[in-house]
Coordinates of C-alpha atoms in Angstrom, one line a residue:
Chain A
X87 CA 151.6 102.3 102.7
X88 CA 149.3 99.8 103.9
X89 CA 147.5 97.0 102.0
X90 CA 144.2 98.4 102.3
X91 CA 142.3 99.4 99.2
X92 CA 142.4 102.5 99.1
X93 CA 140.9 105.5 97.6
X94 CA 140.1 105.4 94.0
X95 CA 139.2 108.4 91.5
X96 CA 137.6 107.8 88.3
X97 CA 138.6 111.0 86.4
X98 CA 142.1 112.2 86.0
X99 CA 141.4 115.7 85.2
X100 CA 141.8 119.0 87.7
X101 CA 138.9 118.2 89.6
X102 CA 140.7 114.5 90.2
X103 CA 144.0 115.7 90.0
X104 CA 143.3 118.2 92.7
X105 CA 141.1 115.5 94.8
X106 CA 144.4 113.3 94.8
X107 CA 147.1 115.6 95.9
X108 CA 144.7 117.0 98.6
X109 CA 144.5 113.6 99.9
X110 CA 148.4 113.7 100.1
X111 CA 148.3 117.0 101.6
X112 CA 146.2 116.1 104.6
X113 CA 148.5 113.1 105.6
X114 CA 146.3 110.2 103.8
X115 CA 148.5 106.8 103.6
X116 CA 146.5 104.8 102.1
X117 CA 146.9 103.5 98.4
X118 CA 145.5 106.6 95.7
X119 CA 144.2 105.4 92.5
X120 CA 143.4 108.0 89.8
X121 CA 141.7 106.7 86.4
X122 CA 141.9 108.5 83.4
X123 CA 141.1 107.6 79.6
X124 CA 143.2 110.3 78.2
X125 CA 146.9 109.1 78.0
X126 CA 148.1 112.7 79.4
X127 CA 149.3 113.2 82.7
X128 CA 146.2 115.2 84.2
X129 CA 146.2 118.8 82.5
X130 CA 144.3 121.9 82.7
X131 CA 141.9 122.5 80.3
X132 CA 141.3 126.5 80.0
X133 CA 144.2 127.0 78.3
X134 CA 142.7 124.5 75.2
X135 CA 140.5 127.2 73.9
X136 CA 143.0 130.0 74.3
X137 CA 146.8 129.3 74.6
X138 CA 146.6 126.2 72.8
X139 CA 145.5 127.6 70.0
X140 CA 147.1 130.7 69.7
X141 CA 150.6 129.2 70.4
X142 CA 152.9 129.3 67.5
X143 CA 154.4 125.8 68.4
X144 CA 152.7 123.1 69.1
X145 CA 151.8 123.4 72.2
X146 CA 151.9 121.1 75.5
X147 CA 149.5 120.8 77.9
X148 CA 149.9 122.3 81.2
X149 CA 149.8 119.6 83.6
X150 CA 148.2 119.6 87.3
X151 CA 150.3 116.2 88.5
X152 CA 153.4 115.8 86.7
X153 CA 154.8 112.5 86.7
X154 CA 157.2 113.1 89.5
X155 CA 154.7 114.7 92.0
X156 CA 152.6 111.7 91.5
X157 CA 155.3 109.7 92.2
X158 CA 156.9 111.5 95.1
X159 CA 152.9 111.4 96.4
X160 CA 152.6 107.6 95.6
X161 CA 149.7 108.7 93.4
X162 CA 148.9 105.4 90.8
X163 CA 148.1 106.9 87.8
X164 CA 146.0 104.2 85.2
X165 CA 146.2 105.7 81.9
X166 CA 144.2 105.5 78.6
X167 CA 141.3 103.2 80.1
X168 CA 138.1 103.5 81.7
X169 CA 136.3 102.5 84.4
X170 CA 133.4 100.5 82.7
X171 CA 131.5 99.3 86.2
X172 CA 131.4 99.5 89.5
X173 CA 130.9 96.2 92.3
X174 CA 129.1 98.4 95.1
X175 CA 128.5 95.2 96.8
X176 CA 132.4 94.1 96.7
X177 CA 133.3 97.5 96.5
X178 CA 135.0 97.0 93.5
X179 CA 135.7 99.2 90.2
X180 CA 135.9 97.2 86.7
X181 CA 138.0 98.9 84.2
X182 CA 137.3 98.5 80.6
X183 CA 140.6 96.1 80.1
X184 CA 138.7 93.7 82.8
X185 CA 141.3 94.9 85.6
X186 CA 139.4 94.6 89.1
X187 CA 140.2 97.2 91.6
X188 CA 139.1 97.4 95.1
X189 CA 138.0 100.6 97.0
X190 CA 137.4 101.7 100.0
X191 CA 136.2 105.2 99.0
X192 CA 135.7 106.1 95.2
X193 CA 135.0 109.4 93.4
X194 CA 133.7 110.2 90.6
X195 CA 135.2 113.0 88.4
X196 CA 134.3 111.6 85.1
X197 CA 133.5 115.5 83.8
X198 CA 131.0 116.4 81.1
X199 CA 131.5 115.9 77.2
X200 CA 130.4 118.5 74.6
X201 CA 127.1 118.0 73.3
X202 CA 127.4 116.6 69.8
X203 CA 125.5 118.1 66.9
X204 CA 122.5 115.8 65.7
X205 CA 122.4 114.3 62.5
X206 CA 125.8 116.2 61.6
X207 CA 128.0 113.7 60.0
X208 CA 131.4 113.5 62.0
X209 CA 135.3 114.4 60.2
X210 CA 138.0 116.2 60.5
X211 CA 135.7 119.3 59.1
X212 CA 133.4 118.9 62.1
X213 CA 135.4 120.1 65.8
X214 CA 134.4 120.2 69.7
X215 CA 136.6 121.0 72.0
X216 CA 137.1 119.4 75.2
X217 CA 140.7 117.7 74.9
X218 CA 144.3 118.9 74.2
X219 CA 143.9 116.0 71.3
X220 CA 140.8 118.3 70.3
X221 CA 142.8 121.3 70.6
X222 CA 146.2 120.2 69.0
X223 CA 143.3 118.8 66.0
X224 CA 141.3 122.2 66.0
X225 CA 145.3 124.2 65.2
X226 CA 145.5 123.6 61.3
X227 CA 142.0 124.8 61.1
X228 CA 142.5 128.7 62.3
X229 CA 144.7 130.0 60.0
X230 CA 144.8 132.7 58.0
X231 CA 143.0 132.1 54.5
X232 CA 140.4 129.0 56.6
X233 CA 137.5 130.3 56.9
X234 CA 135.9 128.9 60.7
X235 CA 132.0 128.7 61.2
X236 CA 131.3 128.8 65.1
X237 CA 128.5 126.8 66.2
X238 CA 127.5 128.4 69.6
X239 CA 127.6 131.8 71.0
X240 CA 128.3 130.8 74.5
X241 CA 131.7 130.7 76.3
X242 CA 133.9 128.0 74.5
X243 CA 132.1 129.0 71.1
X244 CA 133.4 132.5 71.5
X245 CA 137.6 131.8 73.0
X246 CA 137.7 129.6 69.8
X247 CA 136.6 132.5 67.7
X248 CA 138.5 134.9 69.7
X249 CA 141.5 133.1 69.2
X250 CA 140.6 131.8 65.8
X251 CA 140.9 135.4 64.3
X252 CA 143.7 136.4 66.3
X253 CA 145.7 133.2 64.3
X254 CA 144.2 135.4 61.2
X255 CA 141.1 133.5 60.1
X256 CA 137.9 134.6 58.8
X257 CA 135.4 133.5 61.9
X258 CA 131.7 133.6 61.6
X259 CA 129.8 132.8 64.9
X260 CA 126.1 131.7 64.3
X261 CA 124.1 132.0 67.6
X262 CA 120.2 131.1 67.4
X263 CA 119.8 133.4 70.5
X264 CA 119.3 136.9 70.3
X265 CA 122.4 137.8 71.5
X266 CA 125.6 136.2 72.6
X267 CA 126.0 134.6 76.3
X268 CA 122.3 134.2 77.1
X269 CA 122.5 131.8 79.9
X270 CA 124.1 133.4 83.0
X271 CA 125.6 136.8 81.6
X272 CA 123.7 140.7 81.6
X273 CA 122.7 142.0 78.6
X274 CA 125.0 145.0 79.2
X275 CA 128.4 142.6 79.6
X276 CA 127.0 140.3 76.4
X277 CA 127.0 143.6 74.3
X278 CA 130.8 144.7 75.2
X279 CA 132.0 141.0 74.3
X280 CA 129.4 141.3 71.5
X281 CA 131.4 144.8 70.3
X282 CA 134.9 143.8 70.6
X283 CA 134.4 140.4 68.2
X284 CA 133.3 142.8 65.9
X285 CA 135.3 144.9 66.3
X286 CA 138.3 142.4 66.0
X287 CA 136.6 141.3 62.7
X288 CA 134.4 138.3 63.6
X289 CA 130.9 137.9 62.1
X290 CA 128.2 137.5 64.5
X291 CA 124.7 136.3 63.3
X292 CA 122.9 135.9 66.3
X293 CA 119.0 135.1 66.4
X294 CA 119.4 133.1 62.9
X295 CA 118.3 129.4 62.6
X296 CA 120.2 126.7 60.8
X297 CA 118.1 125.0 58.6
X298 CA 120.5 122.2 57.5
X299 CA 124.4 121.4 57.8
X300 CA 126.2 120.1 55.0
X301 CA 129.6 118.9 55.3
X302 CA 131.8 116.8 53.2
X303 CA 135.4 116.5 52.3
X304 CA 136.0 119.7 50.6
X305 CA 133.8 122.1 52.7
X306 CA 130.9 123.1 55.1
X307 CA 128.3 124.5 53.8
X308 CA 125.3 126.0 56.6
X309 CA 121.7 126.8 55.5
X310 CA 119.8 129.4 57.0
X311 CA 116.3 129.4 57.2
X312 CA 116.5 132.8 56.0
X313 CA 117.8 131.1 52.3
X314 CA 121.2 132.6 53.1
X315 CA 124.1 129.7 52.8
X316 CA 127.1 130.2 54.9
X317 CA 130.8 128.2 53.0
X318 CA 133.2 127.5 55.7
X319 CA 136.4 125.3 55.7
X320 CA 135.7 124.0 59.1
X321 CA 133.0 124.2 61.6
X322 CA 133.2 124.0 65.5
X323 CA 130.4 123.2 67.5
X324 CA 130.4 124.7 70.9
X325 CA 126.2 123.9 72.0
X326 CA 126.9 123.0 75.5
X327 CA 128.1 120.2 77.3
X328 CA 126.5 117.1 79.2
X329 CA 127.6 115.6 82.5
X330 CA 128.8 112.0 82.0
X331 CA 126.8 109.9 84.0
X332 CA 126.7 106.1 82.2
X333 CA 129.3 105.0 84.7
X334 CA 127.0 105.7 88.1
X335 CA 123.6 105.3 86.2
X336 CA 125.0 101.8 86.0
X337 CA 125.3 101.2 89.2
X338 CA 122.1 102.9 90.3
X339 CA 123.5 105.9 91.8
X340 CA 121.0 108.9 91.8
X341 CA 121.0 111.2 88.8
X342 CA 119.4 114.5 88.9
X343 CA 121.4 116.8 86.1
X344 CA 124.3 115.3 86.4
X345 CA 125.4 112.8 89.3
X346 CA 123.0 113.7 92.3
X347 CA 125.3 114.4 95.5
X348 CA 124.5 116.2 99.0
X349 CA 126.1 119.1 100.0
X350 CA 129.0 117.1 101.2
X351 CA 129.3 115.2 97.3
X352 CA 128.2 111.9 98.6
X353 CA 126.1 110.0 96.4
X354 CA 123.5 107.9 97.5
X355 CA 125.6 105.2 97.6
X356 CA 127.8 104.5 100.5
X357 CA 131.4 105.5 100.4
X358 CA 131.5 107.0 96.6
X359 CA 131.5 110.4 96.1
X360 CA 131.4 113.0 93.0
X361 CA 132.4 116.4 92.0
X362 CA 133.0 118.4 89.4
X363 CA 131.7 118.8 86.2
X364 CA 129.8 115.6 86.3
X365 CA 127.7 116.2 89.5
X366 CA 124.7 118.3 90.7
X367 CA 124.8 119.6 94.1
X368 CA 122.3 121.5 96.9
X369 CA 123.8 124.9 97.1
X370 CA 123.2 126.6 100.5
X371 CA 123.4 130.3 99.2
X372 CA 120.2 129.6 97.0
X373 CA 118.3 127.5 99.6
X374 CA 119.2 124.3 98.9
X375 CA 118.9 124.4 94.7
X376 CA 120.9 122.0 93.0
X377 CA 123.2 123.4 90.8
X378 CA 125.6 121.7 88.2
X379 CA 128.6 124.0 87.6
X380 CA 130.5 123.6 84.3
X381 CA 133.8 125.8 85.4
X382 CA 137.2 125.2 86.2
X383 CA 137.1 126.7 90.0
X384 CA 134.3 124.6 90.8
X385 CA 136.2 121.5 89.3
X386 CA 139.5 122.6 91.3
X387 CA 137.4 123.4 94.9
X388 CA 135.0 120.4 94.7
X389 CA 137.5 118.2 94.4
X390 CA 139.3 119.9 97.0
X391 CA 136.6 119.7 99.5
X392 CA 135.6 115.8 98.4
X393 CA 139.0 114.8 99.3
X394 CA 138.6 116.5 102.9
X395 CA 135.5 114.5 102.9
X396 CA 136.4 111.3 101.8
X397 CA 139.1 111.6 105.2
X398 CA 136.4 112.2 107.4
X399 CA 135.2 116.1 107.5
X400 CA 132.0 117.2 107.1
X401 CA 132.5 120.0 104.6
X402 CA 129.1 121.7 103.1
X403 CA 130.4 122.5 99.5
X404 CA 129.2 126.1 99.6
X405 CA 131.5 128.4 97.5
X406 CA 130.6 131.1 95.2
X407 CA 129.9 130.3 91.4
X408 CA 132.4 131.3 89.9
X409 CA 133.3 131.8 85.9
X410 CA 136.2 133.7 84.0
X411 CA 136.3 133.9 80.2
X412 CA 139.5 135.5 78.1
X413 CA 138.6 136.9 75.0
X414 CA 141.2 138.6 72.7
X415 CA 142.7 141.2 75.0
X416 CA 139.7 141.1 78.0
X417 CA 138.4 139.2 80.9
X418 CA 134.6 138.8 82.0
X419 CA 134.3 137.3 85.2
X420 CA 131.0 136.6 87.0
X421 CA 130.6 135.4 90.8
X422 CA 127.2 134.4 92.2
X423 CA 124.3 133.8 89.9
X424 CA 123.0 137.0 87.6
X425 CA 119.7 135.4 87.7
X426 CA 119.1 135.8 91.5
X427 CA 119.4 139.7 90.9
X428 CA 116.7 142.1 91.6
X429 CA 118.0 145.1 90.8
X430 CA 121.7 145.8 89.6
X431 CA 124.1 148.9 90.4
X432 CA 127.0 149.6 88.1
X433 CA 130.5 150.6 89.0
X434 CA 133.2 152.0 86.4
X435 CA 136.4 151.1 86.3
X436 CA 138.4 153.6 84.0
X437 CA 136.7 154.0 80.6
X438 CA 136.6 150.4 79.5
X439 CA 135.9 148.4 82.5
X440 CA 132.8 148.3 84.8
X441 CA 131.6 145.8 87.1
X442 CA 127.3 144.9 87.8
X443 CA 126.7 144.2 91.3
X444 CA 123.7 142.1 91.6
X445 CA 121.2 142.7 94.2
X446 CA 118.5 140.5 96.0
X447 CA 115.2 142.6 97.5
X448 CA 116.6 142.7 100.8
X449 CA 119.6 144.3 99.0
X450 CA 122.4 141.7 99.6
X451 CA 124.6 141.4 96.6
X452 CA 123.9 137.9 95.0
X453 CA 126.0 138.3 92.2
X454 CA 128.7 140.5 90.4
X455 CA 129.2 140.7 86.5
X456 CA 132.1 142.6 85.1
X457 CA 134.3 142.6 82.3
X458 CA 137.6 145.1 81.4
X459 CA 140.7 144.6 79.6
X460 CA 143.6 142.5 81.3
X461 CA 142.9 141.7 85.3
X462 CA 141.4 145.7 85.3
X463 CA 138.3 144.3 87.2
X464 CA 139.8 141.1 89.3
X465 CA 140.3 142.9 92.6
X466 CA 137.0 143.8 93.0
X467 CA 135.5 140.9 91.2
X468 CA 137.5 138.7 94.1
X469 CA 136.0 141.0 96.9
X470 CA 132.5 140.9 95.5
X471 CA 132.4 137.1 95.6
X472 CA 133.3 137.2 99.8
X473 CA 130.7 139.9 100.2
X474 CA 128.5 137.6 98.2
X475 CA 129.4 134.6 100.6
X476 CA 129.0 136.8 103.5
X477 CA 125.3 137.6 102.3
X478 CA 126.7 141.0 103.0
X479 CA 124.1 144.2 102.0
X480 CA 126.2 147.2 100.8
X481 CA 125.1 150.2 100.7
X482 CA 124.6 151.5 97.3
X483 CA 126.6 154.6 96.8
X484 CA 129.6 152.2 98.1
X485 CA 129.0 150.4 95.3
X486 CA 128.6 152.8 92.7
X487 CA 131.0 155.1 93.3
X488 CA 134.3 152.8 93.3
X489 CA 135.2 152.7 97.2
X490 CA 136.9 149.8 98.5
X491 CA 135.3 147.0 98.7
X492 CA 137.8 145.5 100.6
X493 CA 136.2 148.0 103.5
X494 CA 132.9 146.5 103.5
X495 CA 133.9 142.9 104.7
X496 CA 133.5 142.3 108.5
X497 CA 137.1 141.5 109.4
X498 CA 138.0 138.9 112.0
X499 CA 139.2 140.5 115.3
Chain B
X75 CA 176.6 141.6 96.6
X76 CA 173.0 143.4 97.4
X77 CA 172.3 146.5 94.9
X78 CA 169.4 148.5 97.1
X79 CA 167.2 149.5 94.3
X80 CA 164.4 152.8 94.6
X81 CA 161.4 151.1 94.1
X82 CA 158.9 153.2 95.2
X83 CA 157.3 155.7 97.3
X84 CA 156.4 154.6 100.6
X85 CA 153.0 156.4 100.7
X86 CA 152.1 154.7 97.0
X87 CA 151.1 151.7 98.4
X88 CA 148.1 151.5 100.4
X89 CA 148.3 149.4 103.6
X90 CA 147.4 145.6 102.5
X91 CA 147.9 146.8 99.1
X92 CA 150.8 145.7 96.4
X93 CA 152.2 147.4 93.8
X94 CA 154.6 146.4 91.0
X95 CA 157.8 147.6 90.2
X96 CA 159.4 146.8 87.0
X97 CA 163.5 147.4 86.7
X98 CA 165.7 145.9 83.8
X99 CA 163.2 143.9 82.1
X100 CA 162.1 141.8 85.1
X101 CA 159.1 142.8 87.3
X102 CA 158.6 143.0 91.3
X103 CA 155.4 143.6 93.6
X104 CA 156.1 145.4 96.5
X105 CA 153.9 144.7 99.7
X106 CA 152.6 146.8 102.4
X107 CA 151.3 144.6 105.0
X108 CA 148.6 145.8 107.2
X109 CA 150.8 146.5 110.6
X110 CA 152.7 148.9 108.2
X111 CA 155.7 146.6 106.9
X112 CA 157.4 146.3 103.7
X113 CA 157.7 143.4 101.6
X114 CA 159.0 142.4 97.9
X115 CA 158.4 139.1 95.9
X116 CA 158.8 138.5 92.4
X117 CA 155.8 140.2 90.5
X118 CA 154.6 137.4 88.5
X119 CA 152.5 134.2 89.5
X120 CA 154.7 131.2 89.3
X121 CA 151.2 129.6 87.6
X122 CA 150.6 131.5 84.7
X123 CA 152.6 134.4 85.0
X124 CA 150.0 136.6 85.5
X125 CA 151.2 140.3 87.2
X126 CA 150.6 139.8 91.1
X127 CA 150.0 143.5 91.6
X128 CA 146.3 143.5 90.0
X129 CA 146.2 141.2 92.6
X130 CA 144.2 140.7 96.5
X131 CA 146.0 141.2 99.5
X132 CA 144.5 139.8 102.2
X133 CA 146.4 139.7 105.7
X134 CA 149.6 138.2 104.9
X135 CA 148.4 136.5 101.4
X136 CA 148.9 137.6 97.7
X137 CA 146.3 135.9 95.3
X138 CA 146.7 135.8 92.0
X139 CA 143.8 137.7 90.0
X140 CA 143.7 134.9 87.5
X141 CA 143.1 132.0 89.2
X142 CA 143.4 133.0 92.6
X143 CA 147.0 130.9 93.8
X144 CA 147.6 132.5 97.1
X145 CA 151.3 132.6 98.5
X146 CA 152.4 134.3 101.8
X147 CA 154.1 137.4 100.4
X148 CA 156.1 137.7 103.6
X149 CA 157.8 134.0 102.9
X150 CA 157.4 133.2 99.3
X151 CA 155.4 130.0 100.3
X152 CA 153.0 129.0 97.9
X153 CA 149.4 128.3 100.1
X154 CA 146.7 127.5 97.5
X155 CA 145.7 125.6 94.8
X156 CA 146.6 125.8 91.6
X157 CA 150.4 127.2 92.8
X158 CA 153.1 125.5 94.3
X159 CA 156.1 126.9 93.1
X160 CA 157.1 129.8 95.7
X161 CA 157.8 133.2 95.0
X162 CA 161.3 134.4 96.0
X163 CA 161.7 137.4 98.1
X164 CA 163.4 140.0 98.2
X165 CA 165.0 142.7 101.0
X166 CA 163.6 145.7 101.5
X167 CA 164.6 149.0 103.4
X168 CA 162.7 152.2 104.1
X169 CA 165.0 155.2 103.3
X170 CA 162.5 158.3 104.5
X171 CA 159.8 158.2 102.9
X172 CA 161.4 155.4 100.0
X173 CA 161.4 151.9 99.7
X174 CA 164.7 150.3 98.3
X175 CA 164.6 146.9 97.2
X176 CA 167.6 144.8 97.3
X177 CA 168.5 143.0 94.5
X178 CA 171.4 140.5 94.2
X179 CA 174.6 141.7 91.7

């Protein structure tokens, strides 16, 4: 190990996590730096919303870098502070304790944090979820006898219910939309998830509008505008999430949805890149658009590809949106964006499962949408994203009629 | 001591396909690779558990159809994020038109 600066990561969650042990991987020898205000060893965070809740014990979080791999790896691991500035012209990062770290690359990985509720008052009645602590805080909540109001009919909005009622608690799921998963998800895979909450007793009030939230000590009370009051022991709030930004706003590093980076996750400042959660990147498959991906693949492969980066490739970060929810007993996956579809072809798969393929007007597939009990669909859904990559235009019946998939890739050789 | 165990048929996999095979309460995938070869690893991601058969086999890589670990199935090696615990392997022998596995006593 040299006395040089280093590389330092300010974010010690998967996208960071996986940034640092690339590094490693690719024979960097330099000092490695990873910042994180959580206390945790870096963990991953899909499980919060499922397995953490439905766990009978109290659960522990699955980590990405356990403390031995970071030290075989020689990975420093700063704990429970933050980054408060950075130095661009000393190349320096200031941490909230007043600790001065040099760099000679940084990257950002500071995530997104769920967007809070206005004018709700906060306590232990009102729950996000972003955070094991969030999680381990949500547990007491979903029991049989609570009764659970789900702000949010969107992805996290929907594993907490999922999970909420499997732990045997009432769950009513208020959604302002028309229908659940509006952003990003077909009407015909909305209406299956849609189905099997009711089904698995949840309420869903979708297209209602809250007209006020009232929560103190004893309960939570929600007011339609309607005149219809909801009472609920608890209430989660599951509305989105925003990038977190205030560390490279301060230091004057382009914002555009999230930190603004080029399809190699530089910032416009020299020498400090981002990825993940917190950035927004030109995507080449959509000509350029900047996207800002909120999904745990995109965390893992950004950081990934800003590591190779940051050791001198030139990697256009070009991968397939990808997106996976669990809910009680099935899986919806989507690859590609829905919204780029023209016209859509559907596949079965046995008598609960079907996949949407996506197509452009020149017929490529842009984007697949499927959803099936246990991994039913994941085969195909994996082979629709490389055809997707590939920009590849199958031909219909191929599609419809359940052939391999596999069969229209061009294979090397 | 090796036990050769039946596991399957040899025309029930498809070339680059797997299949699992479950016997005595632990499970197996079996591997046909695309030159025709046999293979056997444990049948369960060493991520998240999840059952490697519902899984892609490209070439000589398994990947998980949760979160996409990849592992050579021929080695065990673990060769993409978010996996790095191998698989183990297991022997395998074609008996006419069966595939034994070989399990240790």
């Amino acid at each position: 190990m040299s006395d040089r600066a280093g590389i330092i990561i300010v974010g010690a969650g998967e996208c960071g996590a996986r940034a640092a042990l690339t590094l490693r991987e690719k024979g960097y020898e330099e000092p490695i730096t990873l910042i994180g205000e959580e206390f945790q060893l870096p963990y991953e965070r899909p499980p919060l919303s499922k397995q953490a809740l439905l766990a009978d014990s109290v659960p522990q979080p699955r980590a990405v870098l356990s403390e031995a791999a970071m030290e075989e790896r020689a990975i420093r691991h700063i704990a429970g502070t933050t980054a408060s500035a950075i130095d661009k012209t000393m190349k320096h990062v200031l941490l909230a304790d007043a600790r001065r770290l040099p760099y000679d690359k940084l990257l950002l990985t500071t995530g997104a944090v769920p967007r809070r509720l206005p004018n709700a008052p906060a306590g232990p009645r009102v729950r996000y979820l972003r955070t094991i602590n969030d999680a381990l805080a949500l547990r007491p909540w979903i029991a049989t006898g609570m009764h659970v109001a789900v702000l949010g009919g969107g992805f996290i909005g929907l594993e907490v219910a999922a999970s909420a009622r499997s732990r045997g608690a009432e769950v009513t799921v208020i959604e302002s939309q028309e229908r659940v998963l509006q952003r990003g998800v077909p009407d015909a895979v909305a209406e299956v998830i849609n189905s099997l909450h009711r089904r698995n007793g949840v309420s869903v009030r979708c297209g209602v509008t809250v007209s006020a939230i009232n929560i103190d000590d004893q309960s939570v009370s929600i007011d339609f505008q309607d005149g219809e009051r909801l009472e609920a022991d608890v209430l989660v709030v599951g509305i989105g999430a925003q990038p977190r930004t205030e560390l490279a706003e301060l230091a004057d590093i382009a914002i555009d949805n999230g930190i603004a980076v080029n399809e190699y996750l530089e910032t416009s400042v020299k020498d400090i890149y981002a990825a993940g959660d917190c950035c927004s990147f030109p995507h080449s498959l959509y000509d350029g658009r900047r996207l800002r991906l909120e999904a745990w693949r995109n965390a893992q492969d950004q950081g990934i590809v800003a590591a190779l980066n940051m050791l001198g490739s030139a990697c256009s970060y070009d991968c397939v949106p990808y997106f996976w929810s669990d809910q009680f007993d099935h899986t919806l996956q989507i690859a590609g964006l829905v919204g780029e579809g023209r016209m859509t072809v559907r596949r079965d798969i046995g008598d609960d499962a079907f996949i949407l393929f996506h197509l452009d007007d020149e017929q490529r597939l842009v984007a697949a949408s499927g959803i099936g009990p246990g991994n039913k669909i994941a085969k195909d859904m994996r082979l629709s994203e490389m055809l997707i990559a590939k920009r590849i235009a199958p031909p219909i019946e191929a599609l419809a009629t359940g052939g391999n998939l596999k069969s229209l890739l061009p294979r090397a050789g | 001591m090796t036990t050769w165990i039946e596991a399957c048929g040899a025309d029930d996999i498809d070339q680059e396909d797997v299949v699992r095979f479950d016997h005595e309460g632990r499970t197996f995938a079996i591997y046909r690779s695309p030159d025709d070869q046999y293979f056997a690893t444990d049948g369960l991601c060493s991520h998240e558990r999840i059952h490697l058969a519902d899984g892609l086999v490209m070439d000589d890589i398994i990947e998980c159809p949760k979160h996409n670990g990849r592992f050579s199935y021929k080695t065990g090696e673990a060769r993409g994020a978010p996996v790095c615990i191998n698989l183990k392997t297991y022997p395998i022998k074609v008996d006419g038109d069966r595939i034994m596995i070989g399990l240790g006593s």
